[in-house]
Amino acid sequence: MTSGKHVDRTICVIGLGYVGLPTAALLARSGYDVLGVDIDEQVVADVNRGTTSLQEEGLRTILADAVSSGRLRAAATPEAADIFIICVPTPITADHRADLSAVTSAAEAMAPCVETGSLVILESTSPAGTTRNVIGAALEAHGHDVQTGVHVCYCPERVLPGDTVGELVRNSRIIGGVTPEAAERAAGMYKSFCSGEMCRTTDRVAELCKLMENTYRDVNIAIANVFARIGEEAGVDAHEAIRLANMHPRVDILSPGPGVGGHCIPVDPWFLIEGFPACTDLLAEARAINDTQAVRLLDRLQAASGLNKGHHVAILGLAYKGDIDDPRDSPTLALIRECTRRGLTAHVHDPLVETDGIAGVPVTRNLKLAVNGADAVIIMTDHACYRSLTPDDVPMRGQWIADGRGVLNDTAFLAAGMQVLSLGVAAQGGTETVRVEIPSAPQVTNQFVGVS
Ligand code: SAJ
């Protein structure tokens, strides 16, 4: 834990969410004295009790040990430390602009505690230039020089929600330093718990690298969704064609789906679109494709089944992807809004998300309650439990099931006289053309409406 002549011992982690809290716990386990800071009083109280509501593999044990050892404590405000790490949310606004209010607030709360010789690291996924324009500006406003007085870095995280602790330990780390010395010092800290490669670079390269990673994924999901639309129009099973195409040694087409959720993949491309409008048409088009998948699936279902105003539709899956409990920016939210706009009564099932309602519709963990009497069912999330569904599990009134994730055992349902509409396959093996009208109602946004 050395930075040349100085030994780093104390760390202040600002933002105790799904990245900050595991990071703080791992640093404490490595031997640092860590202060975790969060504006949420409940989070601060939970951490000081050694507990968390986050469902992350291995986190509870590491957290409890870190707190009981006295190496981790939480508070509402930052204190002086050798190292500061900012891990706060960077959402987008309804018109797809970067909302850096949390980063700005954290930087301004931190700056008075920063002393000459401190190291400051921004981890939050941010638009290009944020490290210098927001963090650097806040430090310079308090008389610091980001070239010589304090060390400043941008070090984005690469974690798959659900296995955050494991990925923080295993994955390589991009270490973007405003100066090479800053990068070296940050690498020394991350190596205390991370066995991955420390990839030293500049802050500006690191900022773009993070945005490129997630934008690459969004565009590749969009091309998979375009291939699905082609399959539906051509009357060809796009999933089968993709499976065979991926046997090519240099082809890796992702899976079509009913939209792209989470607080990263559908968000990060907008930082590049906003920052570089003259060269990001492809990224904007990919966002439009992914953001219309859910409405398009509903259009196809209504065209095939006659589902209409006043009918009851059961939506299976609120989480933004399978086998996690996180509904943030889930494609299901866009579907719920559109069902409501079209006068359909929606009831949502999710086995993992803890809520009894969202966006004005009931949510239940009881599948039969959600499906009972439904005129149609739409599968939106690839939870493992939906792969083993049988017709007896789905006591619906209607016959049509739209499968947005390719998880349903079609054979059993067809044998029971049901109708299955699969994303990427034409209705009943025919061909079809669907033109999605983007709803003129308030634009579908990536703003998470919150879980009521
Ligand atoms: N999805 C598809 N088809 C696919 C893959 C995903 O429709 O083939 C959908 C998912 O259902 C989900 C959305 O895309 O709704 C995002 O899922 P994801 O697993 O791609 O993304 P996240 O947000 O869970 O995690 C991503 C990861 N980034 C990359 O894989 C490049 C993770 O490594 C990042 O650390 C994380 O974003 C982040 O925090 O940035």
CSV table of C-alpha atoms and ligand atoms in Angstrom, one decimal:
chain,number,residue,atom,x,y,z
A,1,MET,CA,0.0,0.0,0.0
A,2,THR,CA,2.8,2.4,-0.8
A,3,SER,CA,2.8,5.5,-3.1
A,4,GLY,CA,6.5,6.1,-3.3
A,5,LYS,CA,7.5,7.6,0.0
A,6,HIS,CA,4.0,7.5,1.5
A,7,VAL,CA,2.1,4.4,2.7
A,8,ASP,CA,-1.6,4.5,2.0
A,9,ARG,CA,-3.6,3.3,5.0
A,10,THR,CA,-7.0,5.1,4.9
A,11,ILE,CA,-9.7,5.1,2.2
A,12,CYS,CA,-13.0,6.9,1.9
A,13,VAL,CA,-15.5,5.2,-0.5
A,14,ILE,CA,-18.3,7.5,-1.5
A,15,GLY,CA,-21.4,5.7,-2.7
A,16,LEU,CA,-22.2,2.3,-1.1
A,17,GLY,CA,-24.2,0.7,-3.9
A,18,TYR,CA,-23.7,-2.5,-5.8
A,19,VAL,CA,-20.1,-1.4,-6.7
A,20,GLY,CA,-19.1,0.8,-3.8
A,21,LEU,CA,-20.1,-1.5,-1.0
A,22,PRO,CA,-18.3,-4.6,-2.3
A,23,THR,CA,-15.3,-2.4,-3.1
A,24,ALA,CA,-15.2,-1.0,0.4
A,25,ALA,CA,-15.6,-4.4,2.0
A,26,LEU,CA,-12.8,-5.9,-0.2
A,27,LEU,CA,-10.4,-3.0,0.6
A,28,ALA,CA,-11.1,-3.4,4.3
A,29,ARG,CA,-10.4,-7.2,4.0
A,30,SER,CA,-7.1,-6.2,2.4
A,31,GLY,CA,-6.1,-4.3,5.5
A,32,TYR,CA,-7.1,-0.7,4.8
A,33,ASP,CA,-9.1,1.4,7.2
A,34,VAL,CA,-12.2,2.2,5.2
A,35,LEU,CA,-14.9,4.8,5.7
A,36,GLY,CA,-18.0,4.2,3.5
A,37,VAL,CA,-20.1,7.2,2.8
A,38,ASP,CA,-23.7,7.3,1.5
A,39,ILE,CA,-26.5,9.8,1.6
A,40,ASP,CA,-29.0,7.0,2.3
A,41,GLU,CA,-29.3,6.8,6.1
A,42,GLN,CA,-30.6,3.2,5.9
A,43,VAL,CA,-27.6,2.1,3.9
A,44,VAL,CA,-25.3,3.7,6.5
A,45,ALA,CA,-27.1,2.1,9.4
A,46,ASP,CA,-27.1,-1.3,7.6
A,47,VAL,CA,-23.4,-1.2,6.9
A,48,ASN,CA,-22.6,-0.3,10.5
A,49,ARG,CA,-24.6,-3.3,11.5
A,50,GLY,CA,-22.5,-5.4,9.0
A,51,THR,CA,-25.6,-6.0,6.8
A,52,THR,CA,-26.9,-5.1,3.4
A,53,SER,CA,-30.0,-5.6,1.3
A,54,LEU,CA,-27.9,-6.2,-1.8
A,55,GLN,CA,-28.2,-9.8,-3.1
A,56,GLU,CA,-24.6,-10.3,-4.2
A,57,GLU,CA,-22.8,-13.6,-3.9
A,58,GLY,CA,-20.3,-13.6,-1.0
A,59,LEU,CA,-20.8,-9.9,-0.1
A,60,ARG,CA,-22.6,-10.4,3.3
A,61,THR,CA,-19.7,-12.5,4.8
A,62,ILE,CA,-17.0,-10.1,3.6
A,63,LEU,CA,-19.0,-7.1,4.8
A,64,ALA,CA,-19.8,-8.6,8.3
A,65,ASP,CA,-16.1,-9.5,8.8
A,66,ALA,CA,-14.9,-6.0,7.6
A,67,VAL,CA,-17.2,-4.3,10.1
A,68,SER,CA,-16.6,-6.6,13.0
A,69,SER,CA,-12.9,-6.2,12.5
A,70,GLY,CA,-13.3,-2.4,12.8
A,71,ARG,CA,-11.7,-1.8,9.4
A,72,LEU,CA,-15.0,-0.7,7.8
A,73,ARG,CA,-17.5,1.8,9.1
A,74,ALA,CA,-20.1,4.0,7.4
A,75,ALA,CA,-21.1,7.7,7.7
A,76,ALA,CA,-23.1,10.3,5.9
A,77,THR,CA,-20.2,12.6,5.2
A,78,PRO,CA,-16.6,12.1,4.0
A,79,GLU,CA,-13.5,12.5,6.2
A,80,ALA,CA,-9.8,13.0,5.4
A,81,ALA,CA,-8.2,9.9,3.9
A,82,ASP,CA,-5.2,8.9,1.9
A,83,ILE,CA,-7.4,7.7,-1.0
A,84,PHE,CA,-11.0,8.7,-2.1
A,85,ILE,CA,-13.1,6.5,-4.4
A,86,ILE,CA,-16.3,7.9,-5.9
A,87,CYS,CA,-18.8,5.2,-6.9
A,88,VAL,CA,-22.1,7.0,-7.3
A,89,PRO,CA,-24.9,6.6,-9.9
A,90,THR,CA,-24.7,8.4,-13.3
A,91,PRO,CA,-28.2,8.0,-14.8
A,92,ILE,CA,-29.6,9.8,-17.8
A,93,THR,CA,-32.5,12.3,-17.9
A,94,ALA,CA,-35.8,11.8,-19.7
A,95,ASP,CA,-34.2,13.4,-22.8
A,96,HIS,CA,-31.2,11.1,-22.6
A,97,ARG,CA,-28.7,13.7,-21.2
A,98,ALA,CA,-26.1,12.7,-18.6
A,99,ASP,CA,-27.2,13.5,-15.1
A,100,LEU,CA,-23.9,14.1,-13.2
A,101,SER,CA,-25.6,15.6,-10.1
A,102,ALA,CA,-24.5,12.7,-7.9
A,103,VAL,CA,-20.9,12.9,-9.1
A,104,THR,CA,-20.8,16.7,-8.7
A,105,SER,CA,-22.3,16.4,-5.2
A,106,ALA,CA,-19.9,13.7,-4.1
A,107,ALA,CA,-16.9,15.7,-5.5
A,108,GLU,CA,-18.0,18.9,-3.7
A,109,ALA,CA,-18.6,17.0,-0.4
A,110,MET,CA,-15.2,15.3,-0.8
A,111,ALA,CA,-13.0,18.2,-1.9
A,112,PRO,CA,-12.7,19.9,1.6
A,113,CYS,CA,-11.4,16.7,3.0
A,114,VAL,CA,-8.7,16.2,0.4
A,115,GLU,CA,-5.2,17.0,1.4
A,116,THR,CA,-2.1,17.5,-0.7
A,117,GLY,CA,-0.8,14.1,-1.5
A,118,SER,CA,-4.2,12.4,-1.5
A,119,LEU,CA,-5.3,10.1,-4.3
A,120,VAL,CA,-8.8,10.6,-5.8
A,121,ILE,CA,-10.4,8.0,-8.0
A,122,LEU,CA,-13.7,8.3,-10.0
A,123,GLU,CA,-15.2,4.8,-10.7
A,124,SER,CA,-18.7,5.8,-11.9
A,125,THR,CA,-19.3,5.3,-15.6
A,126,SER,CA,-19.2,8.9,-16.9
A,127,PRO,CA,-19.1,11.0,-20.1
A,128,ALA,CA,-15.7,11.6,-21.6
A,129,GLY,CA,-13.9,14.4,-19.8
A,130,THR,CA,-15.8,14.1,-16.4
A,131,THR,CA,-12.7,13.2,-14.4
A,132,ARG,CA,-11.0,16.5,-15.2
A,133,ASN,CA,-14.1,18.7,-15.7
A,134,VAL,CA,-16.0,17.6,-12.5
A,135,ILE,CA,-13.5,15.9,-10.2
A,136,GLY,CA,-10.5,18.1,-11.2
A,137,ALA,CA,-12.6,21.3,-11.1
A,138,ALA,CA,-13.9,20.5,-7.6
A,139,LEU,CA,-10.3,19.9,-6.4
A,140,GLU,CA,-8.9,23.0,-8.1
A,141,ALA,CA,-11.7,25.0,-6.5
A,142,HIS,CA,-10.1,24.0,-3.2
A,143,GLY,CA,-6.6,25.0,-4.2
A,144,HIS,CA,-5.4,21.6,-5.4
A,145,ASP,CA,-3.2,21.0,-8.5
A,146,VAL,CA,-4.3,17.8,-10.2
A,147,GLN,CA,-0.9,17.5,-11.9
A,148,THR,CA,1.4,17.8,-8.9
A,149,GLY,CA,-0.5,18.3,-5.6
A,150,VAL,CA,-3.0,15.4,-5.7
A,151,HIS,CA,-3.2,12.2,-7.7
A,152,VAL,CA,-6.4,11.8,-9.8
A,153,CYS,CA,-7.6,8.7,-11.7
A,154,TYR,CA,-10.5,7.3,-13.6
A,155,CYS,CA,-10.8,3.5,-12.9
A,156,PRO,CA,-14.2,2.1,-14.1
A,157,GLU,CA,-15.6,-1.1,-12.7
A,158,ARG,CA,-16.4,-4.2,-14.8
A,159,VAL,CA,-18.8,-6.3,-12.8
A,160,LEU,CA,-21.7,-8.4,-13.8
A,161,PRO,CA,-24.5,-7.7,-11.3
A,162,GLY,CA,-25.1,-10.8,-9.3
A,163,ASP,CA,-21.4,-11.8,-9.1
A,164,THR,CA,-20.0,-8.4,-8.3
A,165,VAL,CA,-17.5,-9.6,-5.6
A,166,GLY,CA,-16.1,-12.4,-7.8
A,167,GLU,CA,-15.8,-10.1,-10.8
A,168,LEU,CA,-14.1,-7.3,-8.8
A,169,VAL,CA,-11.5,-9.8,-7.7
A,170,ARG,CA,-11.0,-11.6,-11.0
A,171,ASN,CA,-11.5,-9.1,-13.8
A,172,SER,CA,-8.7,-6.9,-15.2
A,173,ARG,CA,-8.8,-3.3,-14.2
A,174,ILE,CA,-8.5,-0.2,-16.3
A,175,ILE,CA,-6.4,2.3,-14.4
A,176,GLY,CA,-6.6,5.8,-16.0
A,177,GLY,CA,-4.3,8.3,-14.4
A,178,VAL,CA,-4.2,12.1,-15.0
A,179,THR,CA,-0.5,11.4,-14.4
A,180,PRO,CA,1.5,8.1,-14.6
A,181,GLU,CA,2.3,8.4,-10.9
A,182,ALA,CA,-1.4,8.6,-10.1
A,183,ALA,CA,-2.1,5.5,-12.1
A,184,GLU,CA,0.8,3.6,-10.4
A,185,ARG,CA,-0.5,4.5,-7.0
A,186,ALA,CA,-4.1,3.4,-7.8
A,187,ALA,CA,-2.8,0.2,-9.3
A,188,GLY,CA,-1.1,-0.5,-6.0
A,189,MET,CA,-4.4,-0.2,-4.2
A,190,TYR,CA,-6.5,-2.3,-6.6
A,191,LYS,CA,-3.8,-5.1,-6.5
A,192,SER,CA,-4.6,-5.5,-2.8
A,193,PHE,CA,-7.7,-7.4,-3.7
A,194,CYS,CA,-7.8,-7.7,-7.5
A,195,SER,CA,-5.9,-10.6,-9.2
A,196,GLY,CA,-6.7,-9.3,-12.7
A,197,GLU,CA,-4.3,-7.4,-14.9
A,198,MET,CA,-3.8,-3.7,-14.0
A,199,CYS,CA,-4.1,-1.9,-17.4
A,200,ARG,CA,-2.5,1.5,-16.8
A,201,THR,CA,-3.5,4.3,-19.2
A,202,THR,CA,-4.7,7.9,-19.1
A,203,ASP,CA,-7.9,9.1,-17.6
A,204,ARG,CA,-9.3,10.1,-20.9
A,205,VAL,CA,-8.6,6.7,-22.6
A,206,ALA,CA,-10.1,5.0,-19.6
A,207,GLU,CA,-13.3,7.0,-19.8
A,208,LEU,CA,-13.8,6.1,-23.5
A,209,CYS,CA,-12.8,2.5,-22.9
A,210,LYS,CA,-15.6,2.0,-20.4
A,211,LEU,CA,-18.2,3.6,-22.6
A,212,MET,CA,-17.0,1.6,-25.6
A,213,GLU,CA,-17.4,-1.7,-23.7
A,214,ASN,CA,-21.0,-1.2,-22.9
A,215,THR,CA,-21.9,0.5,-26.2
A,216,TYR,CA,-20.3,-2.3,-28.1
A,217,ARG,CA,-22.7,-4.7,-26.3
A,218,ASP,CA,-25.8,-2.5,-26.9
A,219,VAL,CA,-25.0,-2.3,-30.7
A,220,ASN,CA,-24.5,-6.1,-30.8
A,221,ILE,CA,-27.7,-6.8,-29.1
A,222,ALA,CA,-29.4,-4.4,-31.6
A,223,ILE,CA,-28.0,-6.4,-34.5
A,224,ALA,CA,-29.3,-9.6,-32.9
A,225,ASN,CA,-32.7,-7.9,-32.7
A,226,VAL,CA,-32.6,-6.9,-36.3
A,227,PHE,CA,-31.8,-10.5,-37.3
A,228,ALA,CA,-34.8,-11.5,-35.2
A,229,ARG,CA,-37.0,-9.1,-37.1
A,230,ILE,CA,-35.7,-10.5,-40.4
A,231,GLY,CA,-36.5,-14.0,-39.2
A,232,GLU,CA,-40.0,-13.0,-38.4
A,233,GLU,CA,-40.5,-11.4,-41.8
A,234,ALA,CA,-38.7,-14.2,-43.7
A,235,GLY,CA,-40.5,-17.0,-41.8
A,236,VAL,CA,-37.2,-18.4,-40.6
A,237,ASP,CA,-36.3,-19.2,-37.0
A,238,ALA,CA,-33.7,-16.5,-36.4
A,239,HIS,CA,-32.4,-18.3,-33.2
A,240,GLU,CA,-31.5,-21.3,-35.2
A,241,ALA,CA,-29.7,-19.2,-37.9
A,242,ILE,CA,-27.8,-17.3,-35.2
A,243,ARG,CA,-26.9,-20.5,-33.4
A,244,LEU,CA,-25.4,-21.9,-36.6
A,245,ALA,CA,-23.8,-18.5,-37.6
A,246,ASN,CA,-22.0,-18.5,-34.2
A,247,MET,CA,-20.3,-21.8,-35.2
A,248,HIS,CA,-18.1,-19.6,-37.4
A,249,PRO,CA,-14.8,-19.1,-35.4
A,250,ARG,CA,-15.0,-15.3,-35.6
A,251,VAL,CA,-18.8,-14.7,-35.3
A,252,ASP,CA,-20.4,-14.1,-31.9
A,253,ILE,CA,-24.0,-12.8,-32.4
A,254,LEU,CA,-25.7,-12.1,-29.1
A,255,SER,CA,-29.3,-13.2,-28.3
A,256,PRO,CA,-32.4,-11.3,-29.5
A,257,GLY,CA,-34.6,-10.1,-26.7
A,258,PRO,CA,-37.6,-7.8,-25.8
A,259,GLY,CA,-35.3,-4.9,-24.9
A,260,VAL,CA,-32.1,-3.9,-23.1
A,261,GLY,CA,-32.3,-3.1,-19.4
A,262,GLY,CA,-30.1,-2.4,-16.5
A,263,HIS,CA,-28.4,0.9,-15.5
A,264,CYS,CA,-25.4,0.4,-17.8
A,265,ILE,CA,-26.0,-1.0,-21.3
A,266,PRO,CA,-29.0,1.2,-22.2
A,267,VAL,CA,-27.5,4.2,-20.5
A,268,ASP,CA,-23.8,4.4,-21.5
A,269,PRO,CA,-24.3,4.8,-25.3
A,270,TRP,CA,-26.2,8.0,-24.6
A,271,PHE,CA,-23.0,9.5,-23.0
A,272,LEU,CA,-21.3,9.0,-26.4
A,273,ILE,CA,-24.3,10.2,-28.4
A,274,GLU,CA,-24.5,13.4,-26.3
A,275,GLY,CA,-20.8,14.0,-26.4
A,276,PHE,CA,-20.2,13.2,-30.1
A,277,PRO,CA,-23.5,13.7,-32.0
A,278,ALA,CA,-21.8,14.0,-35.4
A,279,CYS,CA,-20.5,10.5,-35.4
A,280,THR,CA,-22.8,8.3,-33.4
A,281,ASP,CA,-25.9,7.8,-35.6
A,282,LEU,CA,-25.3,4.0,-35.5
A,283,LEU,CA,-25.4,4.1,-31.7
A,284,ALA,CA,-28.6,6.1,-31.7
A,285,GLU,CA,-30.2,3.7,-34.2
A,286,ALA,CA,-29.2,0.8,-32.0
A,287,ARG,CA,-30.8,2.4,-29.0
A,288,ALA,CA,-34.0,3.0,-31.0
A,289,ILE,CA,-34.1,-0.7,-32.1
A,290,ASN,CA,-33.5,-2.0,-28.6
A,291,ASP,CA,-36.0,0.4,-27.0
A,292,THR,CA,-38.8,-0.6,-29.4
A,293,GLN,CA,-38.5,-4.4,-29.0
A,294,ALA,CA,-41.0,-4.7,-26.2
A,295,VAL,CA,-43.7,-2.6,-28.0
A,296,ARG,CA,-43.0,-4.6,-31.2
A,297,LEU,CA,-43.6,-7.9,-29.4
A,298,LEU,CA,-46.9,-6.5,-28.0
A,299,ASP,CA,-47.9,-5.4,-31.6
A,300,ARG,CA,-47.2,-8.9,-32.9
A,301,LEU,CA,-49.1,-10.6,-30.1
A,302,GLN,CA,-52.2,-8.3,-30.6
A,303,ALA,CA,-52.1,-8.9,-34.4
A,304,ALA,CA,-51.9,-12.6,-33.9
A,305,SER,CA,-54.3,-13.1,-31.0
A,306,GLY,CA,-56.8,-10.3,-31.2
A,307,LEU,CA,-55.8,-9.2,-27.7
A,308,ASN,CA,-57.4,-5.8,-27.2
A,309,LYS,CA,-58.6,-3.0,-24.9
A,310,GLY,CA,-60.1,-4.4,-21.7
A,311,HIS,CA,-58.3,-7.7,-22.0
A,312,HIS,CA,-56.0,-9.0,-19.2
A,313,VAL,CA,-52.3,-9.7,-20.0
A,314,ALA,CA,-49.9,-11.5,-17.6
A,315,ILE,CA,-46.3,-10.3,-17.9
A,316,LEU,CA,-43.7,-12.8,-16.7
A,317,GLY,CA,-40.5,-11.1,-15.5
A,318,LEU,CA,-39.9,-7.7,-14.1
A,319,ALA,CA,-36.1,-7.9,-13.6
A,320,TYR,CA,-34.1,-6.5,-16.5
A,321,LYS,CA,-32.5,-10.0,-17.0
A,322,GLY,CA,-32.7,-13.5,-15.8
A,323,ASP,CA,-32.1,-14.7,-12.3
A,324,ILE,CA,-31.4,-11.4,-10.7
A,325,ASP,CA,-33.7,-9.2,-8.6
A,326,ASP,CA,-32.9,-5.8,-10.2
A,327,PRO,CA,-35.8,-4.1,-12.1
A,328,ARG,CA,-33.9,-0.9,-13.0
A,329,ASP,CA,-34.6,0.3,-16.5
A,330,SER,CA,-36.2,-3.1,-17.3
A,331,PRO,CA,-37.8,-3.5,-20.7
A,332,THR,CA,-40.9,-4.7,-18.8
A,333,LEU,CA,-41.4,-1.1,-17.7
A,334,ALA,CA,-41.8,0.1,-21.3
A,335,LEU,CA,-44.2,-2.8,-21.9
A,336,ILE,CA,-46.3,-2.0,-18.8
A,337,ARG,CA,-46.6,1.6,-19.9
A,338,GLU,CA,-47.7,0.6,-23.4
A,339,CYS,CA,-50.2,-2.0,-22.1
A,340,THR,CA,-51.7,0.6,-19.9
A,341,ARG,CA,-51.8,3.1,-22.8
A,342,ARG,CA,-53.6,0.6,-25.0
A,343,GLY,CA,-56.2,-0.2,-22.3
A,344,LEU,CA,-54.9,-3.7,-21.4
A,345,THR,CA,-55.0,-4.7,-17.7
A,346,ALA,CA,-51.6,-6.0,-16.8
A,347,HIS,CA,-50.5,-8.2,-13.9
A,348,VAL,CA,-46.8,-8.9,-13.5
A,349,HIS,CA,-45.0,-11.9,-12.0
A,350,ASP,CA,-41.4,-12.0,-10.9
A,351,PRO,CA,-39.9,-14.7,-8.7
A,352,LEU,CA,-37.1,-12.4,-7.3
A,353,VAL,CA,-38.0,-8.7,-7.4
A,354,GLU,CA,-39.3,-7.5,-4.1
A,355,THR,CA,-42.3,-5.3,-4.8
A,356,ASP,CA,-46.1,-5.5,-4.8
A,357,GLY,CA,-46.6,-3.0,-7.6
A,358,ILE,CA,-44.8,-0.9,-10.2
A,359,ALA,CA,-45.9,1.7,-12.7
A,360,GLY,CA,-49.5,1.3,-11.5
A,361,VAL,CA,-49.8,-2.5,-12.0
A,362,PRO,CA,-49.7,-5.3,-9.4
A,363,VAL,CA,-46.6,-7.5,-9.1
A,364,THR,CA,-46.7,-10.9,-7.5
A,365,ARG,CA,-44.3,-13.8,-6.8
A,366,ASN,CA,-47.3,-16.1,-7.2
A,367,LEU,CA,-47.3,-17.2,-10.8
A,368,LYS,CA,-50.8,-18.7,-10.8
A,369,LEU,CA,-52.2,-15.5,-9.3
A,370,ALA,CA,-50.6,-13.4,-12.1
A,371,VAL,CA,-51.7,-15.7,-14.9
A,372,ASN,CA,-55.1,-16.8,-13.7
A,373,GLY,CA,-57.7,-15.8,-16.2
A,374,ALA,CA,-55.2,-14.0,-18.4
A,375,ASP,CA,-56.2,-13.5,-22.0
A,376,ALA,CA,-52.5,-13.7,-23.0
A,377,VAL,CA,-49.1,-14.1,-21.4
A,378,ILE,CA,-45.9,-12.3,-22.3
A,379,ILE,CA,-42.5,-13.7,-21.2
A,380,MET,CA,-40.1,-10.7,-20.7
A,381,THR,CA,-37.3,-12.1,-18.5
A,382,ASP,CA,-35.2,-15.2,-18.9
A,383,HIS,CA,-35.6,-16.4,-15.3
A,384,ALA,CA,-34.6,-20.0,-15.1
A,385,CYS,CA,-38.0,-20.9,-13.6
A,386,TYR,CA,-39.8,-20.0,-16.9
A,387,ARG,CA,-37.8,-22.7,-18.8
A,388,SER,CA,-39.6,-25.5,-17.0
A,389,LEU,CA,-43.1,-24.1,-17.3
A,390,THR,CA,-45.9,-26.5,-18.3
A,391,PRO,CA,-49.4,-25.7,-19.4
A,392,ASP,CA,-50.7,-26.7,-16.0
A,393,ASP,CA,-48.5,-23.9,-14.5
A,394,VAL,CA,-50.3,-21.3,-16.7
A,395,PRO,CA,-54.1,-21.5,-16.0
A,396,MET,CA,-54.9,-18.7,-18.4
A,397,ARG,CA,-58.2,-18.0,-20.2
A,398,GLY,CA,-56.7,-17.2,-23.6
A,399,GLN,CA,-54.5,-19.4,-25.8
A,400,TRP,CA,-51.6,-17.1,-26.7
A,401,ILE,CA,-48.2,-16.9,-25.1
A,402,ALA,CA,-45.6,-14.4,-26.5
A,403,ASP,CA,-42.1,-15.6,-25.6
A,404,GLY,CA,-39.6,-12.6,-25.7
A,405,ARG,CA,-36.7,-14.7,-24.5
A,406,GLY,CA,-36.9,-18.1,-26.2
A,407,VAL,CA,-37.2,-19.9,-22.9
A,408,LEU,CA,-40.6,-21.6,-23.3
A,409,ASN,CA,-41.0,-25.3,-24.0
A,410,ASP,CA,-43.2,-24.7,-27.1
A,411,THR,CA,-43.9,-28.4,-27.8
A,412,ALA,CA,-45.8,-29.0,-24.5
A,413,PHE,CA,-47.9,-25.8,-25.0
A,414,LEU,CA,-48.6,-26.5,-28.6
A,415,ALA,CA,-49.6,-30.0,-27.7
A,416,ALA,CA,-52.0,-28.6,-25.2
A,417,GLY,CA,-53.7,-26.5,-27.9
A,418,MET,CA,-52.0,-23.3,-26.9
A,419,GLN,CA,-50.5,-20.8,-29.4
A,420,VAL,CA,-46.9,-19.6,-28.9
A,421,LEU,CA,-45.5,-16.4,-30.6
A,422,SER,CA,-41.7,-16.4,-30.3
A,423,LEU,CA,-39.5,-13.3,-30.8
A,424,GLY,CA,-37.4,-14.1,-33.9
A,425,VAL,CA,-39.9,-16.6,-35.4
A,426,ALA,CA,-42.9,-15.7,-37.6
A,427,ALA,CA,-46.3,-16.4,-36.0
A,428,GLN,CA,-47.2,-20.0,-36.6
A,429,GLY,CA,-44.4,-20.5,-39.1
A,430,GLY,CA,-45.8,-18.0,-41.5
A,431,THR,CA,-44.2,-14.6,-42.5
A,432,GLU,CA,-45.2,-11.3,-41.1
A,433,THR,CA,-44.3,-7.6,-41.3
A,434,VAL,CA,-44.8,-5.4,-38.3
A,435,ARG,CA,-44.1,-1.7,-38.4
A,436,VAL,CA,-43.7,-0.3,-34.8
A,437,GLU,CA,-45.1,3.1,-34.3
A,438,ILE,CA,-43.1,4.8,-31.5
A,439,PRO,CA,-45.8,5.8,-29.1
A,440,SER,CA,-46.4,9.6,-29.2
A,441,ALA,CA,-47.0,9.4,-25.4
A,442,PRO,CA,-44.2,10.5,-23.1
A,443,GLN,CA,-41.1,9.0,-24.6
A,444,VAL,CA,-40.1,5.7,-23.2
A,445,THR,CA,-37.2,6.7,-21.0
A,446,ASN,CA,-34.5,4.8,-19.2
A,447,GLN,CA,-35.5,6.6,-16.1
A,448,PHE,CA,-36.2,4.0,-13.5
A,449,VAL,CA,-39.6,4.8,-12.0
A,450,GLY,CA,-38.7,3.3,-8.7
A,451,VAL,CA,-40.2,0.4,-7.0
A,452,SER,CA,-43.3,1.3,-5.0
B,1,SAJ,N1,-29.3,-8.7,-23.3
B,1,SAJ,C1,-29.9,-9.2,-24.5
B,1,SAJ,N2,-29.2,-10.0,-25.3
B,1,SAJ,C2,-28.0,-10.5,-25.0
B,1,SAJ,C3,-27.4,-10.0,-23.8
B,1,SAJ,C4,-28.1,-9.1,-23.0
B,1,SAJ,O1,-31.1,-8.8,-24.9
B,1,SAJ,O2,-27.4,-11.3,-25.7
B,1,SAJ,C5,-30.1,-7.8,-22.5
B,1,SAJ,C6,-30.3,-8.4,-21.1
B,1,SAJ,O3,-31.5,-9.1,-21.0
B,1,SAJ,C7,-30.4,-7.1,-20.3
B,1,SAJ,C8,-29.5,-6.1,-21.0
B,1,SAJ,O4,-29.3,-6.7,-22.3
B,1,SAJ,O5,-31.7,-6.6,-20.3
B,1,SAJ,C9,-28.1,-5.9,-20.3
B,1,SAJ,O6,-27.7,-7.2,-19.8
B,1,SAJ,P1,-26.1,-7.4,-19.7
B,1,SAJ,O7,-25.8,-8.7,-19.0
B,1,SAJ,O8,-25.5,-7.3,-21.1
B,1,SAJ,O9,-25.5,-6.2,-18.9
B,1,SAJ,P2,-25.4,-5.8,-17.4
B,1,SAJ,O10,-25.9,-4.4,-17.3
B,1,SAJ,O11,-26.0,-6.8,-16.5
B,1,SAJ,O12,-23.8,-5.8,-17.2
B,1,SAJ,C10,-23.0,-5.1,-18.2
B,1,SAJ,C11,-21.8,-5.8,-18.5
B,1,SAJ,N3,-21.1,-5.1,-19.5
B,1,SAJ,C12,-20.7,-5.9,-20.6
B,1,SAJ,O13,-20.9,-7.1,-20.6
B,1,SAJ,C13,-19.9,-5.2,-21.6
B,1,SAJ,C14,-20.9,-5.8,-17.3
B,1,SAJ,O14,-19.6,-6.5,-17.5
B,1,SAJ,C15,-20.6,-4.4,-16.9
B,1,SAJ,O15,-19.7,-4.3,-15.9
B,1,SAJ,C16,-21.9,-3.8,-16.5
B,1,SAJ,O16,-22.8,-3.8,-17.6
B,1,SAJ,C17,-21.6,-2.4,-16.0
B,1,SAJ,O17,-21.7,-2.3,-14.8
B,1,SAJ,O18,-21.2,-1.5,-16.8
